[in-house]
mmCIF file of C-alpha atoms in Angstrom:
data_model
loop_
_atom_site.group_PDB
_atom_site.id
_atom_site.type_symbol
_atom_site.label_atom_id
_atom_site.label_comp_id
_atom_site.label_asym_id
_atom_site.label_seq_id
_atom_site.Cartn_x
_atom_site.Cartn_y
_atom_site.Cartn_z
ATOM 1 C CA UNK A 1 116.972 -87.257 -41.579
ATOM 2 C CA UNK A 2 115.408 -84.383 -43.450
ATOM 3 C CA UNK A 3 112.084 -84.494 -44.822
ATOM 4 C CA UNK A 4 114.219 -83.719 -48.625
ATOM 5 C CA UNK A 5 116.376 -86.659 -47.787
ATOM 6 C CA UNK A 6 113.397 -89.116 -47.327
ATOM 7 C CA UNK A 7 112.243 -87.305 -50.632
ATOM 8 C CA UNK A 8 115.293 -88.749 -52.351
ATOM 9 C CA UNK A 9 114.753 -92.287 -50.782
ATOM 10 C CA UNK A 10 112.020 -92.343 -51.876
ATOM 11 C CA UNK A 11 112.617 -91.677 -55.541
ATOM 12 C CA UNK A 12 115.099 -94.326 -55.905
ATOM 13 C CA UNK A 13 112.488 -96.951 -54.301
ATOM 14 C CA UNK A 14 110.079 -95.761 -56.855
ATOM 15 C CA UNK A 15 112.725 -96.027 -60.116
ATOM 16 C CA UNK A 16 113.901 -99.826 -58.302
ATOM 17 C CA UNK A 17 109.977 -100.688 -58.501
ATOM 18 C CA UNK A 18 109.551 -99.239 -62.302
ATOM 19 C CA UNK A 19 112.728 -101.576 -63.240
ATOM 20 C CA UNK A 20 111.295 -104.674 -61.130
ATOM 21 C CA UNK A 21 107.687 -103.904 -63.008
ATOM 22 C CA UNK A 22 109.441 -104.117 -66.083
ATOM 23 C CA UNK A 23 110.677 -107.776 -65.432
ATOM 24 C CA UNK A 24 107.448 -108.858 -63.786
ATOM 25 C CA UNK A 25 104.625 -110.880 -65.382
ATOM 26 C CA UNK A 26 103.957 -114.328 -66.392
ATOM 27 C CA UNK A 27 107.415 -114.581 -67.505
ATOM 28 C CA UNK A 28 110.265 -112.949 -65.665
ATOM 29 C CA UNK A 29 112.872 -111.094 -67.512
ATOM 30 C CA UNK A 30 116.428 -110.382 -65.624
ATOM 31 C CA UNK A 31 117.017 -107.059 -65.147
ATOM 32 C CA UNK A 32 120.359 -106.517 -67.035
ATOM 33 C CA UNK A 33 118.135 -107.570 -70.455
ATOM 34 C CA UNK A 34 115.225 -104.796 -69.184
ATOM 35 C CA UNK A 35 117.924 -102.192 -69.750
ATOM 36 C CA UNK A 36 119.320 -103.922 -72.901
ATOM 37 C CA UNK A 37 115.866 -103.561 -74.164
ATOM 38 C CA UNK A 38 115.219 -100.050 -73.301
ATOM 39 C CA UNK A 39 118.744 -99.064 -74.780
ATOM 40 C CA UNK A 40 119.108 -100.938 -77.378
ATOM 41 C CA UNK A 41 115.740 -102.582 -78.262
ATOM 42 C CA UNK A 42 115.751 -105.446 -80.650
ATOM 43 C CA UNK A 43 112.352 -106.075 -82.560
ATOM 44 C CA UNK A 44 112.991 -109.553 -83.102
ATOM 45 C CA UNK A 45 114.017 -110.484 -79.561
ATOM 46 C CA UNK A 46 110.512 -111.348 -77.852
ATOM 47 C CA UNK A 47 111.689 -110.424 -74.246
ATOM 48 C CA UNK A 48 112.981 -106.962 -75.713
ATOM 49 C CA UNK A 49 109.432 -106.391 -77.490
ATOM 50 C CA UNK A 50 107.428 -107.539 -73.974
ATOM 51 C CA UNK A 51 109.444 -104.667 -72.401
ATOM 52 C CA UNK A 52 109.353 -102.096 -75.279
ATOM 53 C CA UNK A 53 105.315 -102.425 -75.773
ATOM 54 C CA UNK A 54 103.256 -104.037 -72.548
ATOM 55 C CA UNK A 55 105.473 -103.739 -69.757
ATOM 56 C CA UNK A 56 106.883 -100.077 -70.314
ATOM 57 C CA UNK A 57 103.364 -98.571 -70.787
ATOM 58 C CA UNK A 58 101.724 -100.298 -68.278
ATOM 59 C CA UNK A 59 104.553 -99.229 -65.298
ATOM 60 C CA UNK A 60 104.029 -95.632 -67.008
ATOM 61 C CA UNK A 61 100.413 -95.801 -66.522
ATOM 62 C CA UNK A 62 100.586 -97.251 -63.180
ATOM 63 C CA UNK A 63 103.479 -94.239 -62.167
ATOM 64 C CA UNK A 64 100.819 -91.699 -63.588
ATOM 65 C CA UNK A 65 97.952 -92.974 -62.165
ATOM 66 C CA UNK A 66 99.168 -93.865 -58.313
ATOM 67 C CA UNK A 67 100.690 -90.251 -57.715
ATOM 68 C CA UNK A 68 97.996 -88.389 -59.400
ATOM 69 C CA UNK A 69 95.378 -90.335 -57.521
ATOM 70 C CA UNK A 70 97.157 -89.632 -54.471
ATOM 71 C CA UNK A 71 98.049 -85.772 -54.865
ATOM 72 C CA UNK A 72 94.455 -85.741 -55.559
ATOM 73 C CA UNK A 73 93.206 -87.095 -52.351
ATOM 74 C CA UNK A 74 95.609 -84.982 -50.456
ATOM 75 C CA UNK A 75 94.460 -81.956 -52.152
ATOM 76 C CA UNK A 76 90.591 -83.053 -51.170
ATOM 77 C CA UNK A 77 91.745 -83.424 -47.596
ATOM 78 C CA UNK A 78 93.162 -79.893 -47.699
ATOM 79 C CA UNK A 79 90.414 -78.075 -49.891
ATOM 80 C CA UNK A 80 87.477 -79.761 -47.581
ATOM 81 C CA UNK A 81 89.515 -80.128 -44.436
ATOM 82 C CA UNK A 82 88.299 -83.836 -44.032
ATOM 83 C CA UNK A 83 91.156 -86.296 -43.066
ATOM 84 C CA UNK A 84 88.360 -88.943 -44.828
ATOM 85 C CA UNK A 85 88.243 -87.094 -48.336
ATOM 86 C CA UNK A 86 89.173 -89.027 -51.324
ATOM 87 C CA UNK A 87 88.674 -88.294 -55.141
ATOM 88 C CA UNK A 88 85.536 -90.204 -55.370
ATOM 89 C CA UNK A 89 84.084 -87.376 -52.500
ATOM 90 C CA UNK A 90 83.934 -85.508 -56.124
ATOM 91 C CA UNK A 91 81.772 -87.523 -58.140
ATOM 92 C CA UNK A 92 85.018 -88.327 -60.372
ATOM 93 C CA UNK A 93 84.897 -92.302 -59.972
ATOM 94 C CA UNK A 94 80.855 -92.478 -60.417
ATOM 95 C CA UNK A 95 80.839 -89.644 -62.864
ATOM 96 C CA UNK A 96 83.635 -91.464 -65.365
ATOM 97 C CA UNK A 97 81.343 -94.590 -64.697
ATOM 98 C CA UNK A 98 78.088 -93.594 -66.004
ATOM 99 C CA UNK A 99 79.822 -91.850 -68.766
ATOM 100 C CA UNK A 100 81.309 -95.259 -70.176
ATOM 101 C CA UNK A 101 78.596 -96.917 -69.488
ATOM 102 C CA UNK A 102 76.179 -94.010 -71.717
ATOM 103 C CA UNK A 103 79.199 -94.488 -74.546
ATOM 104 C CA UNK A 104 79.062 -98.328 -74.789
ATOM 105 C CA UNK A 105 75.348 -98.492 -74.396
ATOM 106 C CA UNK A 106 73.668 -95.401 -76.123
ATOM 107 C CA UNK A 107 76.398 -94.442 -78.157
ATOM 108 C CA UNK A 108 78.170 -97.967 -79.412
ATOM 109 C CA UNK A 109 81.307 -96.260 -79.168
ATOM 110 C CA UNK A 110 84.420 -99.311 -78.949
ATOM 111 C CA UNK A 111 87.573 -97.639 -79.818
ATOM 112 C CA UNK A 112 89.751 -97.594 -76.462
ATOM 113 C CA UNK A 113 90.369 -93.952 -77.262
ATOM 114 C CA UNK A 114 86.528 -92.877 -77.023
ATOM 115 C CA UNK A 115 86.639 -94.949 -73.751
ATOM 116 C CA UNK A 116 89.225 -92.646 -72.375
ATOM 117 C CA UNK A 117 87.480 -89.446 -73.230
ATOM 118 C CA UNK A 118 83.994 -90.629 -72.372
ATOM 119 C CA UNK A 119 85.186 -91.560 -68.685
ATOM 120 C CA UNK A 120 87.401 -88.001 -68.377
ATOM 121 C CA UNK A 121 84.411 -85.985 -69.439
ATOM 122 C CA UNK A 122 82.310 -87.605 -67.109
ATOM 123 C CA UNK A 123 84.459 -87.004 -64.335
ATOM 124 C CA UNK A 124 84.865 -83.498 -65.412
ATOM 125 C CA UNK A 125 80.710 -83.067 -65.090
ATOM 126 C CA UNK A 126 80.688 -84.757 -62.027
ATOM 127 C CA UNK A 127 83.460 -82.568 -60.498
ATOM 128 C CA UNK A 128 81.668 -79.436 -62.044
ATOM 129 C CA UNK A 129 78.355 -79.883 -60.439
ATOM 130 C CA UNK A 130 79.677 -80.556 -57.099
ATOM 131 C CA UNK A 131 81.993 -77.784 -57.340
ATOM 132 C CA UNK A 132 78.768 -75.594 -58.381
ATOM 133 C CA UNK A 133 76.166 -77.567 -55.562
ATOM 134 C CA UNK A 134 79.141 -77.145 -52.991
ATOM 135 C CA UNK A 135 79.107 -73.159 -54.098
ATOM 136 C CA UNK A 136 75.696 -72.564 -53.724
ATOM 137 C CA UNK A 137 73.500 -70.987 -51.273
ATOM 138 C CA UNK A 138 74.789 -68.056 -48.929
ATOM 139 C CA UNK A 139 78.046 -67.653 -47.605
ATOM 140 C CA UNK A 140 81.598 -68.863 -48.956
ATOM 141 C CA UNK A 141 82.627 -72.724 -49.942
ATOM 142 C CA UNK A 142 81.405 -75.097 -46.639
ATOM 143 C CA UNK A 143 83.647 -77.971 -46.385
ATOM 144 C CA UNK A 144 80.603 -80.185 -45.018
ATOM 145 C CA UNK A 145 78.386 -78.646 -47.962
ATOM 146 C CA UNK A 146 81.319 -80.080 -50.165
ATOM 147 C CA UNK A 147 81.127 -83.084 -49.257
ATOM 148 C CA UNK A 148 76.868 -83.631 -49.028
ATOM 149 C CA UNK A 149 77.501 -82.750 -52.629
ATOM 150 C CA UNK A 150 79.876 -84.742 -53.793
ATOM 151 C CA UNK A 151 77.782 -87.894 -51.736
ATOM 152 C CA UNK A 152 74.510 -86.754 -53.269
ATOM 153 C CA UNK A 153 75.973 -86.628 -57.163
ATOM 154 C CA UNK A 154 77.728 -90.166 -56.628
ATOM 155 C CA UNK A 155 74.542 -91.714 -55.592
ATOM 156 C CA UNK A 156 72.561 -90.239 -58.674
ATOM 157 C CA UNK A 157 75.137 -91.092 -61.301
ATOM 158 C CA UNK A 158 75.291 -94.775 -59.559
ATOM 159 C CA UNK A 159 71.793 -95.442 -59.655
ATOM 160 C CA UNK A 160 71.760 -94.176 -63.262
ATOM 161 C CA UNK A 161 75.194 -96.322 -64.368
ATOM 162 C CA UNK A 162 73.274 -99.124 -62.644
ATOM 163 C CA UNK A 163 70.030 -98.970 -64.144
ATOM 164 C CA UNK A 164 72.082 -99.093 -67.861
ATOM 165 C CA UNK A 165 73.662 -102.356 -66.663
ATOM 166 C CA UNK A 166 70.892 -103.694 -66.066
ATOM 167 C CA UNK A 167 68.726 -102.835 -69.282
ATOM 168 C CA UNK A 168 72.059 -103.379 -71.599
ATOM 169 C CA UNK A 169 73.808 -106.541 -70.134
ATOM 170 C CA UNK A 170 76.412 -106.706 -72.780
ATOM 171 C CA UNK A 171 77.507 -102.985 -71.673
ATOM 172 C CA UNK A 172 78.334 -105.208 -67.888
ATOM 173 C CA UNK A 173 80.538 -107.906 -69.738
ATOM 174 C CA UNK A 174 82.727 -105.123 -71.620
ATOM 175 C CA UNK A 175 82.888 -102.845 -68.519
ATOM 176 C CA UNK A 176 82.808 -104.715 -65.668
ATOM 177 C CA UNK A 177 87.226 -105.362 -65.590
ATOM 178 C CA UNK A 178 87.544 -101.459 -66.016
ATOM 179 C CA UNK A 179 84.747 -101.150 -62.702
ATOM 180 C CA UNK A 180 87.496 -103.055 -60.727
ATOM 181 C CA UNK A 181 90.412 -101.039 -61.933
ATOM 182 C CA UNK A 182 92.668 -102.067 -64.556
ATOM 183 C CA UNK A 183 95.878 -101.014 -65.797
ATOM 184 C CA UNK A 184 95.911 -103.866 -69.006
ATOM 185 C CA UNK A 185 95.583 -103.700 -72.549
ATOM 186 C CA UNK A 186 96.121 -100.109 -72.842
ATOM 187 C CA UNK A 187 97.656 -98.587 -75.820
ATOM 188 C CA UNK A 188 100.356 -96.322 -74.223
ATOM 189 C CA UNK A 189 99.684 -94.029 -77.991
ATOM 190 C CA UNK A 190 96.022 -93.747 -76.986
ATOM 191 C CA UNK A 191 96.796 -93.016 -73.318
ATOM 192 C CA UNK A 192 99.333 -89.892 -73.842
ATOM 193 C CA UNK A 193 97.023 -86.961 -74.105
ATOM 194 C CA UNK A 194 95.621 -87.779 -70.698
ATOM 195 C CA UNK A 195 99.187 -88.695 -69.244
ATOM 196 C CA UNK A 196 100.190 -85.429 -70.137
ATOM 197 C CA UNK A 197 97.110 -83.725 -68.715
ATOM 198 C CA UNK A 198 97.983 -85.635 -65.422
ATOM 199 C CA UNK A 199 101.630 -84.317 -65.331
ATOM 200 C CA UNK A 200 100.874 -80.983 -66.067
ATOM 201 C CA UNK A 201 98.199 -80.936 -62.732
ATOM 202 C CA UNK A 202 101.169 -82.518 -61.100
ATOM 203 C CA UNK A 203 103.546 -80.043 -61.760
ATOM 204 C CA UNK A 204 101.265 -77.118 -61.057
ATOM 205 C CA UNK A 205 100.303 -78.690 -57.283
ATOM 206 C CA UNK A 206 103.379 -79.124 -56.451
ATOM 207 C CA UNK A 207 103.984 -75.155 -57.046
ATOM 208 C CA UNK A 208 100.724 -74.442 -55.635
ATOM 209 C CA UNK A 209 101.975 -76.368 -51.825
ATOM 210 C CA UNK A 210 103.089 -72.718 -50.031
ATOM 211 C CA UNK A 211 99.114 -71.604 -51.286
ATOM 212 C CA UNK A 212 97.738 -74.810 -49.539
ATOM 213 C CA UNK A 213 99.707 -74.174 -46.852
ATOM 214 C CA UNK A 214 98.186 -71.138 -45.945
ATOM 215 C CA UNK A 215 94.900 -72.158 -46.922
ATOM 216 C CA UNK A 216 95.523 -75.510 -44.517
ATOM 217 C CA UNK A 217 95.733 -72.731 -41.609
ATOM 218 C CA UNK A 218 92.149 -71.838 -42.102
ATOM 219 C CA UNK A 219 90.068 -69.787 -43.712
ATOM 220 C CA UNK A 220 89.943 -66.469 -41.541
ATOM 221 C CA UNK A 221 93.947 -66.410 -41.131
ATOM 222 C CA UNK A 222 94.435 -67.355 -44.906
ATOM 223 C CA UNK A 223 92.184 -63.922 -45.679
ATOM 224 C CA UNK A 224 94.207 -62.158 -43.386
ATOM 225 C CA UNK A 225 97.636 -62.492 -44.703
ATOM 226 C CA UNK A 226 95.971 -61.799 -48.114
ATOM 227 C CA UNK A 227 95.055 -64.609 -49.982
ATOM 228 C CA UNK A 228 92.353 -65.378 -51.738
ATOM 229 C CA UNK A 229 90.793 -68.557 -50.970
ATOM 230 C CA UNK A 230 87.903 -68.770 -53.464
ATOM 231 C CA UNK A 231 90.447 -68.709 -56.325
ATOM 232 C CA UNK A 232 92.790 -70.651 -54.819
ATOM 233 C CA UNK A 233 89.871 -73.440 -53.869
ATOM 234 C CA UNK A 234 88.856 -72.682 -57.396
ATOM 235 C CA UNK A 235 92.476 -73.933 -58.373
ATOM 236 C CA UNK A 236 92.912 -77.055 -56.287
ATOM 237 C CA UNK A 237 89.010 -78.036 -57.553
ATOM 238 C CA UNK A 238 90.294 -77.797 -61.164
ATOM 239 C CA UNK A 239 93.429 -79.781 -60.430
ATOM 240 C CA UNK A 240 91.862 -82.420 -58.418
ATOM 241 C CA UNK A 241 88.913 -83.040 -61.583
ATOM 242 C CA UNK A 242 92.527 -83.056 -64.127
ATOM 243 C CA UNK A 243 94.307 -85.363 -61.661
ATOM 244 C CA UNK A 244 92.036 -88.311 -60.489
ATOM 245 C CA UNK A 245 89.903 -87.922 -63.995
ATOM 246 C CA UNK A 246 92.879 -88.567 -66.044
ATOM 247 C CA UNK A 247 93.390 -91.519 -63.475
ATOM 248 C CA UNK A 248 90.103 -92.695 -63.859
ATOM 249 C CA UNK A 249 89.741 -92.565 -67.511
ATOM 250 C CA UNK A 250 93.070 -94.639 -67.853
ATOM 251 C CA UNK A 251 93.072 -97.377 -64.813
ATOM 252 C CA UNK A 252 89.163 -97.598 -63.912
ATOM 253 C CA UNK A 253 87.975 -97.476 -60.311
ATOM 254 C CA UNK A 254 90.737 -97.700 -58.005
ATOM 255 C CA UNK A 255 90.272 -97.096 -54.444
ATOM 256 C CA UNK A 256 92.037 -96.065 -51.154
ATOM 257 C CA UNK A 257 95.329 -94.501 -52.849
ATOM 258 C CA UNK A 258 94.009 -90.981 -52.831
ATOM 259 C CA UNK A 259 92.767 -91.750 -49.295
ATOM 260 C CA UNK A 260 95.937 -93.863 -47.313
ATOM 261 C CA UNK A 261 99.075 -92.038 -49.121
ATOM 262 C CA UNK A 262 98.428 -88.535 -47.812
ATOM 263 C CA UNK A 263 98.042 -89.625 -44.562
ATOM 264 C CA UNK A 264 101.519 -92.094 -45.073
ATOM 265 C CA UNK A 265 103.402 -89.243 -46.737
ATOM 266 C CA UNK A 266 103.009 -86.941 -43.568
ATOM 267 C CA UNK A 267 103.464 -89.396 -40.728
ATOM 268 C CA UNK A 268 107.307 -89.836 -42.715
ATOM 269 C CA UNK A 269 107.546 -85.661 -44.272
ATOM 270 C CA UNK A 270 105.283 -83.772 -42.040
ATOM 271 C CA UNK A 271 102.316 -81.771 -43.103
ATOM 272 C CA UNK A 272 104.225 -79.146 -45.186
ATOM 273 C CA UNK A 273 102.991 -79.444 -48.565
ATOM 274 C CA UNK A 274 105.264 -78.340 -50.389
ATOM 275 C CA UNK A 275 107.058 -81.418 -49.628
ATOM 276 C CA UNK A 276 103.842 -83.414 -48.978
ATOM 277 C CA UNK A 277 102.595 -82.695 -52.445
ATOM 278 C CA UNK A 278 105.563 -84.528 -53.965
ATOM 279 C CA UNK A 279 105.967 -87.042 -51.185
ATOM 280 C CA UNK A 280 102.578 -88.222 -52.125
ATOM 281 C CA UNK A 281 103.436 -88.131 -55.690
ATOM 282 C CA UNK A 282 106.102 -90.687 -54.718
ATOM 283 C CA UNK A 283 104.641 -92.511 -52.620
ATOM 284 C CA UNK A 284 101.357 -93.483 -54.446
ATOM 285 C CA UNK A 285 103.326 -94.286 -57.773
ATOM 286 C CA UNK A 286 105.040 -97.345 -55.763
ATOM 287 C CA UNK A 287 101.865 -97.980 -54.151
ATOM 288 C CA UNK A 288 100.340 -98.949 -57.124
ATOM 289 C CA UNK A 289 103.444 -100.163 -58.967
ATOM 290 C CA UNK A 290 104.000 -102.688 -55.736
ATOM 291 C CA UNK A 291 99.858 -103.791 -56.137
ATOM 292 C CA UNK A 292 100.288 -104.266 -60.053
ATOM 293 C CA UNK A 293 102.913 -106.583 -59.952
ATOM 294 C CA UNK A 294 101.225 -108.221 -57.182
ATOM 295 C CA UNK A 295 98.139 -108.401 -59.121
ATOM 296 C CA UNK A 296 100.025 -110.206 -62.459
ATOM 297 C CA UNK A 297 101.296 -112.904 -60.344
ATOM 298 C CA UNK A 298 98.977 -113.159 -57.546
ATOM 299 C CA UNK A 299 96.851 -115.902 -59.412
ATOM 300 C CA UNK A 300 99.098 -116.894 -62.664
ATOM 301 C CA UNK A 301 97.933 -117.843 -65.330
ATOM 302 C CA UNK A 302 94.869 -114.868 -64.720
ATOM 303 C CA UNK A 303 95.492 -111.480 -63.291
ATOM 304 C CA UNK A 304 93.754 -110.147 -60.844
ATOM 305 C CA UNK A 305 92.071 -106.138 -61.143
ATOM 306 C CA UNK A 306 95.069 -104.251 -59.651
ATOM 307 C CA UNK A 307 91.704 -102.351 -57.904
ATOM 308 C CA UNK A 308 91.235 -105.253 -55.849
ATOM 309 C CA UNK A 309 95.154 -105.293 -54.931
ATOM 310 C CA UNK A 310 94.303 -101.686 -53.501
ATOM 311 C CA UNK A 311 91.870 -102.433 -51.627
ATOM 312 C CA UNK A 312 93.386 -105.428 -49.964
ATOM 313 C CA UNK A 313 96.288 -102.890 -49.108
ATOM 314 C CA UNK A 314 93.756 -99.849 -48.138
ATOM 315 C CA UNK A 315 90.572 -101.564 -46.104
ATOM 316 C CA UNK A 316 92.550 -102.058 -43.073
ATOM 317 C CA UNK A 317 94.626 -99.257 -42.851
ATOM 318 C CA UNK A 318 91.173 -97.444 -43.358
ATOM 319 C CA UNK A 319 89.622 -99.012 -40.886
ATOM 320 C CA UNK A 320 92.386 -98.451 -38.174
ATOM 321 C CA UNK A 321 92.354 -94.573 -39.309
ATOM 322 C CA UNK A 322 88.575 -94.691 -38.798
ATOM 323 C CA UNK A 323 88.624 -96.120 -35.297
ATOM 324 C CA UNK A 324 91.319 -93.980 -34.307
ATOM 325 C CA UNK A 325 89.715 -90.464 -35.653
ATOM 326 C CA UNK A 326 86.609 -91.974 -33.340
ATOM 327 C CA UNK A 327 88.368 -91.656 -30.721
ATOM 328 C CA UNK A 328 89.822 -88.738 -31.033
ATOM 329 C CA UNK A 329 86.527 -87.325 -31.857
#
């Protein structure tokens, strides 16, 4: 089977996952009245207006938020040739933290909307000033120097978010669901600037995979067949801050899907990114489709943070990866 083929399997699972999202939650609703809903919505059918408001926006979010989360981590893992990088090794997760935090506590901003733009700006900072630490100093861009950046400006943004929480306690109580990743009570209206942001960086990585290719190959035999690798690091840098900060800013802190799909997507595809790119797409919409309807059923009557689902899913197929890179190491 073809690595397009697998592509196309895996699209289908993905659009059977979106339809079984839309009939999972507290209440089930059969399929055949999902569609009748979507088609031909009725305001004063309750099951039709479940589907129409909550349910559609949250499985858009969740679509959104899985692949750009993973096309961000593989992106990382190409930029900083680290099989270990993740969006949070740029600052994004702590940097969209602190800046919620700073909003609720300095600020007493409380629409949802300011939420999302507080967290995406600080992600945006964060990215920029490892970008600009990671540039620094003599020579070009050092993977490792990349990464001591990115580790350095999470832990100062962490102890800062940490030493709000602790002065403003009610800033904990409103924030502390969004810390664990959450893709509830979000107002698909509010939410579409920064879905479109994410689809755009979506669309332009996937045109960008020939680019990473040759970048992937290395640095002195990407200069020699004429590419320019600052600009094109330059590129990916600017995606990845789009991708996983629009993620953040809409779903909170949600962990190992940047990290475990890249490294799923080419054990089934291979490492050719330009069908990679879109495998991993794919592949970590489900992901996190699959953990969100886990997470609304999980512990009925409550839901649990669809971050925790991820992790659950992530911690031991990150352990296994570590103990095998150690190793081969």
């Amino acid at each position: 089977m073809t690595a397009w083929s697998k592509l196309i399997i895996a699209s289908l699972v993905l659009l059977a996952c979106c339809v079984l999202s839309l009939s999972t939650g507290p209440s089930w609703i059969a399929p055949h009245t999902v569609f009748n809903a979507l088609l031909h919505g009725d305001p004063s059918n309750v099951d039709h207006l479940l589907v129409n408001t909550t349910r559609l926006s949250r499985t858009l979010m969740a679509v959104v938020v899985g692949a750009s989360l993973a096309m961000a981590g593989a992106l990382m893992q190409a930029m900083t040739r680290n099989p270990l990088a993740s969006p949070g090794l740029f600052g994004i997760n702590a940097g969209a933290t602190f800046a919620l935090i700073v909003s609720l506590s300095l600020f007493s901003l409380n629409a949802p909307e300011q939420w999302l733009w507080s967290a995406f700006c600080g992600a945006a900072v964060a990215g920029a000033l490892v970008w600009t630490v990671g540039n620094s100093g003599q020579g070009a861009l050092n993977p490792l120097r990349m990464v001591l950046a990115g580790a350095a400006i999470t832990a100062l943004f962490t102890a800062f978010s940490q030493a709000l929480l602790v002065i403003d306690q009610q800033g904990l109580d409103t924030v502390l669901f969004w810390l664990a990743g959450s893709l509830s009570e979000r107002s698909l209206a509010t939410a579409v600037p920064l879905l479109i942001c994410a689809l755009v960086a979506l669309l332009v990585a996937c045109l960008l995979g020939a680019q990473v290719n040759v970048l992937n190959a290395g640095v002195q035999i990407a200069i020699g067949l004429g590419q320019r690798t600052g600009l094109i690091r330059l590129q990916l840098g600017v995606l990845v801050v789009m991708l996983a900060g629009s993620a953040v800013a809409l779903a909170g802190s949600i962990g190992f899907i940047g990290l475990i799909v890249p490294h799923m997507v080419r054990r089934l595809v291979g490492i050719d990114h330009r069908v990679m790119l879109p495998g991993c797409a794919l592949l970590g919409a489900t992901l996190l489709l699959v953990a969100d309807m886990l997470a609304r059923v999980v512990i009925l009557p409550q839901e649990v943070p669809v971050g925790v689902m991820t992790a659950l899913f992530g911690a031991p197929f990150f352990i296994a990866l570590a103990r095998r890179g150690g190793r081969n190491a």
